[in-house]
XYZ file of C-alpha atoms in Angstrom:
344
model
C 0.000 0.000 0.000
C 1.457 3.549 -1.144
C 1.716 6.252 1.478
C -0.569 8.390 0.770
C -3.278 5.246 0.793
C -1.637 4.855 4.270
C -2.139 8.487 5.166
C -5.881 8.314 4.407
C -6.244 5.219 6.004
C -4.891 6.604 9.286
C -6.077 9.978 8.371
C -9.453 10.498 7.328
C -10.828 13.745 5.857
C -13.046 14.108 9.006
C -10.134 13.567 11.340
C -8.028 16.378 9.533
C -10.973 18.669 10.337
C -10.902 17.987 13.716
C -7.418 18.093 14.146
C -7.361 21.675 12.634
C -10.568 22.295 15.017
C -8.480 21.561 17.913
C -5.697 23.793 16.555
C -7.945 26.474 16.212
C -9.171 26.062 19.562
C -5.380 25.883 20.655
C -4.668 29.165 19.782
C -7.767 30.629 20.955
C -6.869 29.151 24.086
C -3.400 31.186 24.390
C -5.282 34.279 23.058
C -7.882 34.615 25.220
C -5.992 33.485 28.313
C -2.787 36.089 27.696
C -5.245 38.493 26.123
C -7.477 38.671 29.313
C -4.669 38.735 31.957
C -1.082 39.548 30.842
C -1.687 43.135 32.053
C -4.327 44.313 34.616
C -5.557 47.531 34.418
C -8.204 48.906 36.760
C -10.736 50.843 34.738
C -14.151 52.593 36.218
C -13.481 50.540 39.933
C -16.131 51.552 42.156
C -15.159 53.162 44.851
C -16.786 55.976 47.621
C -15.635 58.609 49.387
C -16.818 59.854 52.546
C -15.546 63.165 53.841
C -17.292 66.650 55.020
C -18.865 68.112 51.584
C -16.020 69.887 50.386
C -13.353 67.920 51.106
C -15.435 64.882 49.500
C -15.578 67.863 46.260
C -12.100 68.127 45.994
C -11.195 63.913 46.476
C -13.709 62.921 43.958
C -11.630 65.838 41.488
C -8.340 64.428 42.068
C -9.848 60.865 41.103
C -12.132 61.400 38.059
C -8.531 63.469 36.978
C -6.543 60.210 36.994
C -5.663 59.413 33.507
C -6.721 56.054 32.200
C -10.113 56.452 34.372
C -9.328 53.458 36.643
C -12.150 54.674 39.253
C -16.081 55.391 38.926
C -16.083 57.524 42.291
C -18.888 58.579 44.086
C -19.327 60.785 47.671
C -21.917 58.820 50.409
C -23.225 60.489 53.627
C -21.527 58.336 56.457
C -18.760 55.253 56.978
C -21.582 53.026 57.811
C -23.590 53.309 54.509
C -20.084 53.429 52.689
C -19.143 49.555 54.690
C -22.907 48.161 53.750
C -22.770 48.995 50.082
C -19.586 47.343 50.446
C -20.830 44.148 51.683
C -23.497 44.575 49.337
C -21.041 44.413 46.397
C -22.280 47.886 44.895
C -18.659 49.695 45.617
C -15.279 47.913 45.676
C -13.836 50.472 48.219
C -14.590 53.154 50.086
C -11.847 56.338 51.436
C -12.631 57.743 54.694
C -11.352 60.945 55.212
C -10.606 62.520 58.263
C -9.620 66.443 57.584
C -8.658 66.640 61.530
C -5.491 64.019 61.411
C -3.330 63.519 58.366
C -4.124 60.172 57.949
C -7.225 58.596 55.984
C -8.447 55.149 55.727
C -9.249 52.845 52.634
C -12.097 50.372 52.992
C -11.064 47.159 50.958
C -12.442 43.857 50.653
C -9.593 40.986 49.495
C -12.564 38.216 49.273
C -13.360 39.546 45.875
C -9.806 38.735 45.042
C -6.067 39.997 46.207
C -5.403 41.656 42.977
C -7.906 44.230 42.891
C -7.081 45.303 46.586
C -3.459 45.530 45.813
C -4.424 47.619 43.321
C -6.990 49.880 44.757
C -4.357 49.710 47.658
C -1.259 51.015 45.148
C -3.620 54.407 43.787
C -4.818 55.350 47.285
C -1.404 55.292 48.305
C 0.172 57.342 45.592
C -2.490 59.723 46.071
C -2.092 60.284 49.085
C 1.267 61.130 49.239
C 0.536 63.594 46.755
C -1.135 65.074 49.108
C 1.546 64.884 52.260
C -0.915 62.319 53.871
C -0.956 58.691 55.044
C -2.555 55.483 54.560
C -4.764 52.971 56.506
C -6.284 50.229 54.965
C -8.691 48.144 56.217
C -10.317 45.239 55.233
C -13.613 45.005 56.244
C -14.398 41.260 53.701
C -10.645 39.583 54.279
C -10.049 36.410 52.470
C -10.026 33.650 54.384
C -6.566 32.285 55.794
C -7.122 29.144 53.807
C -8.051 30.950 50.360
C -4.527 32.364 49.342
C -5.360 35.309 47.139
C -9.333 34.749 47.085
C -8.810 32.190 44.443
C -10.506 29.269 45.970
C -14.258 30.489 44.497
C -12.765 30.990 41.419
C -10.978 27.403 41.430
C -14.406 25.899 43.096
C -16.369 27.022 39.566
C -13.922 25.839 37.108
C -13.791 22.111 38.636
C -17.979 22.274 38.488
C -17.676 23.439 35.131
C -15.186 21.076 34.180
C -17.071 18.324 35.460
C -20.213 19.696 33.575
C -18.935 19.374 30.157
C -16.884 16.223 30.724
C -20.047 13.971 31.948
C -22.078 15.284 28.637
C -18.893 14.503 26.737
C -18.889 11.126 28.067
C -22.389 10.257 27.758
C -22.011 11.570 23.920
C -18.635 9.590 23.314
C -20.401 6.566 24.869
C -23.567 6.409 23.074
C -23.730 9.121 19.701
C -23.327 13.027 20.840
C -27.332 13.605 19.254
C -29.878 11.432 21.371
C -31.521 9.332 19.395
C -34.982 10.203 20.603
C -36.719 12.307 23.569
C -36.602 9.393 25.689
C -32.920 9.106 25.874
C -32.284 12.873 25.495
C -34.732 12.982 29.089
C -32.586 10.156 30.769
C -29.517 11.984 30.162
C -30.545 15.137 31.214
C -31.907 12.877 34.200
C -28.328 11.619 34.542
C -26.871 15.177 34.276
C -28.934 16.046 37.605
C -27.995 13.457 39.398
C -24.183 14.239 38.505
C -24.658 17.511 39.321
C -26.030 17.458 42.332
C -23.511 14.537 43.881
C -20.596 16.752 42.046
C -22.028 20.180 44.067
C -22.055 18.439 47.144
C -18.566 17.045 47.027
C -17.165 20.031 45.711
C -18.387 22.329 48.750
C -17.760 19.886 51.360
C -13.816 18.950 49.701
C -13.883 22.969 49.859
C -15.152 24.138 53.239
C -15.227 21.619 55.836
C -12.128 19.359 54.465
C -9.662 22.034 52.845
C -11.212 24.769 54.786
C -10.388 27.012 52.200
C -13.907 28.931 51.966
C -15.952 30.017 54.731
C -19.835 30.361 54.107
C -22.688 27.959 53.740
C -21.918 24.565 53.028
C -25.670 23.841 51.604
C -25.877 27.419 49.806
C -22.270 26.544 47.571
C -23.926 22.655 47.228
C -27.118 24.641 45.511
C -24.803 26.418 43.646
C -22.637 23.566 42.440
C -25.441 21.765 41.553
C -26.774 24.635 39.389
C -23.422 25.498 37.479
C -22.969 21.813 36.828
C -25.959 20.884 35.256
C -26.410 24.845 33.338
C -23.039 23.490 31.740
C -23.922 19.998 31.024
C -27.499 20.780 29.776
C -25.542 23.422 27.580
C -23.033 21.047 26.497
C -25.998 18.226 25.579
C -27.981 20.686 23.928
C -24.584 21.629 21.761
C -23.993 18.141 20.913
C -27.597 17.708 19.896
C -26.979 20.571 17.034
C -24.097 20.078 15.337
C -22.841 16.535 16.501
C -19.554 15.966 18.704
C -17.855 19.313 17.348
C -20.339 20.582 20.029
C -18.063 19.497 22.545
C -15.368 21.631 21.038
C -18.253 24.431 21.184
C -18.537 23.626 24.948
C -14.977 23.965 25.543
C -15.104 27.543 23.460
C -17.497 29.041 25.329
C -16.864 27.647 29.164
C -12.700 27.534 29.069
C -11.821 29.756 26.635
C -13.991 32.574 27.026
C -15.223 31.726 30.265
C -12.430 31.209 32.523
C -9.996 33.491 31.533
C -13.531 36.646 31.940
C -14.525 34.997 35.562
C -12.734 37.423 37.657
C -11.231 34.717 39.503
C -6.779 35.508 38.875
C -7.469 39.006 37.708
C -11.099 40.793 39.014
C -13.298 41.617 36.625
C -12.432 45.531 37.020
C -8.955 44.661 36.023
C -9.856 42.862 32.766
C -10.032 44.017 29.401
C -13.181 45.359 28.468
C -13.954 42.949 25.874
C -13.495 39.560 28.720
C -15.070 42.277 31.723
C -18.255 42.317 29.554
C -18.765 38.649 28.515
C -17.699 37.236 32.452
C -20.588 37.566 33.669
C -22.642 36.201 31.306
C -20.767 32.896 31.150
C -21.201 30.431 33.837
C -17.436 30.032 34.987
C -18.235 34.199 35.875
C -21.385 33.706 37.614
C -20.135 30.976 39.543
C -17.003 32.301 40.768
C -18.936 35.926 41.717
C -21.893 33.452 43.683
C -19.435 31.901 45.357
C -17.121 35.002 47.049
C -20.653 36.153 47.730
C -21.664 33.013 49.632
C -18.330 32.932 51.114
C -17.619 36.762 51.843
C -20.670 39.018 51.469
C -23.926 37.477 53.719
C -24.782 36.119 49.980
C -25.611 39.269 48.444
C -25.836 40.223 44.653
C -26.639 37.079 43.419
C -29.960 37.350 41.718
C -28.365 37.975 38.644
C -25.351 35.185 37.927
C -27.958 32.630 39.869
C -30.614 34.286 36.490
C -27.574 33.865 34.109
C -26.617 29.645 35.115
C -31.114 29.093 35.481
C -31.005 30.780 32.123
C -27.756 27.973 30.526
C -29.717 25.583 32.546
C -33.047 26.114 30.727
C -32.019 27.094 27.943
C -29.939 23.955 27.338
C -32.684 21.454 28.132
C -34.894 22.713 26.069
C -32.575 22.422 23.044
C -31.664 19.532 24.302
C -35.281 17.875 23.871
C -36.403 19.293 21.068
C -33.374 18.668 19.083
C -34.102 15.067 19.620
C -37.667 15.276 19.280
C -37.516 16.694 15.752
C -34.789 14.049 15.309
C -37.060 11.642 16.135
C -39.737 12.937 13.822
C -37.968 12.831 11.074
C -36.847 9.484 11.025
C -40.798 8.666 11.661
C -41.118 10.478 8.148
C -38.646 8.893 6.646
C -39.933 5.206 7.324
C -37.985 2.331 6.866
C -35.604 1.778 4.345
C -38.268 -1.369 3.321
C -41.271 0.668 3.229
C -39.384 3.503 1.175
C -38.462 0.814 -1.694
C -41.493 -0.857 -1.657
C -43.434 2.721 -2.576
């Protein structure tokens, strides 16, 4: 047998598209992942100030004047309000000052990740040298002492994620990535649930109680896990009911390579890019990872919205998902047999 007879033996036409499929998706992996976070720079960061009325004038001057416009400031009445809206995720920081002493304090809150604070830490600073004054910082949401540089959350949504797409994977790879009816499309969607909600479980207990690496509700990260699992596998299932097992390639496009690297989990979301700080949260890697520091950190505030965006995969998926193999179904009903066709 001649080479080339060899070659297209061992390499079919189908399996030269996929291998320049997964070179395409190599690439786009390095893209997106140095493209998103080879150089953080803060841009509109929330932050307060509260100070008597004219010294909050003048601050909020000197910090819509920075160039770049790293910080969307804003003056509030009191320290109190400026530490709730804090814990309620609307601001990132908050300066206090205190015209009687030369020294003014920074509100921070690491649990939404290490790299923002240092940052937020790094203007303040400079700024207030500037201005012959000095710098307190305190953080009123610290990261826990097990959750080096608030990455745990971050970490916590990737492995559900992971394990989303891989079970659909397998139960394509082991039994043809479109259902072959709505029966079978149900049971694995069935099977998803189940996977998801052992998967949340073990990922919030291997998290808090074992590794102790987040604090916060042990049942409200399970519910969570349980809902960014199956959002990814239904999504994954209903991919692989449209266009075959290239929609496993589609999974991994849309969950690793624009998801992860646009979660705000390494580099917060106000440090991204704006292109990766505007599709984060709309990906389920990003809604997990902010549901989680807000379980973990924040009393479980702000998450109406990523817990919409993973009901929303969830849904959205299953429903493809069914029909897809119901109008599968249907038309192999029309069809007929191949018998029945000749005999006509």
């Amino acid at each position: 047998m001649r080479f080339a007879d060899e070659l297209r033996n061992a390499v079919t036409p189908r399996a030269a598209v996929l291998v320049i499929g997964v070179l395409a998706l190599q690439l786009l992996f390095i893209t997106s992942y140095i493209g998103a976070l080879h150089h953080p720079d803060p841009k509109d960061v929330k932050v307060a100030v509260v100070a008597p009325p004219q010294a909050a004038e003048q601050a909020l001057e000197r910090l819509r004047a920075l160039p770049g416009d790293p910080l969307d400031p804003r003056a509030l009445s009191d320290e109190q309000e400026a530490r709730e809206q804090m814990l309620q995720r609307d601001i990132d920081a908050a300066l206090l000052i205190d015209p009687r002493s030369t020294e003014d304090t920074l509100l921070t809150a690491s649990g939404q990740g290490a790299a923002e604070t240092r940052a937020l830490t790094g203007i303040f600073e400079q700024l207030e040298r500037a201005q012959q004054r000095t710098l307190a910082v305190e953080d009123i949401a610290p990261a826990s002492a097990g959750d080096a540089g608030g990455l745990s959350s971050f970490y916590l949504a990737v492995g559900w994620c992971v394990g989303g797409y891989l079970c659909a994977a397998v139960l394509a790879i082991s039994a043809g990535a479109r259902p072959a009816n709505s029966s079978r499309a149900l049971l694995r969607l069935t099977v998803m649930a189940l996977y998801a909600v052992v998967s949340g479980l073990l990922g919030a207990v291997i998290t808090g109680p074992v590794l102790d690496a987040l604090p916060g509700s042990v049942a409200a990260l399970w519910g969570l896990g349980a809902l960014v699992v199956f959002a990814v596998g239904a999504a994954t299932l209903a991919l692989q009911a449209l266009f075959g097992i290239v929609g496993i390639g589609l999974a991994i496009l849309l969950v690793v390579i624009a998801g992860n690297p646009s979660a705000g989990g390494a580099i917060p979301g106000p440090l991204l890019p704006d292109f990766w700080r505007t599709i984060g949260p709309a990906l389920p890697p990003g809604a997990g990872t902010w549901t989680a520091r807000s379980i973990a950190y924040f009393r479980g505030n702000a998450v109406l919205g990523p817990l919409l965006v993973l009901s929303a995969w969830a849904a959205v998926g299953t429903a493809i998902t069914l029909i897809m193999a119901s109008l599968r179904r249907n038309g192999e009903e029309d069809r007929g047999p191949v018998g029945a066709r000749t005999s006509r």
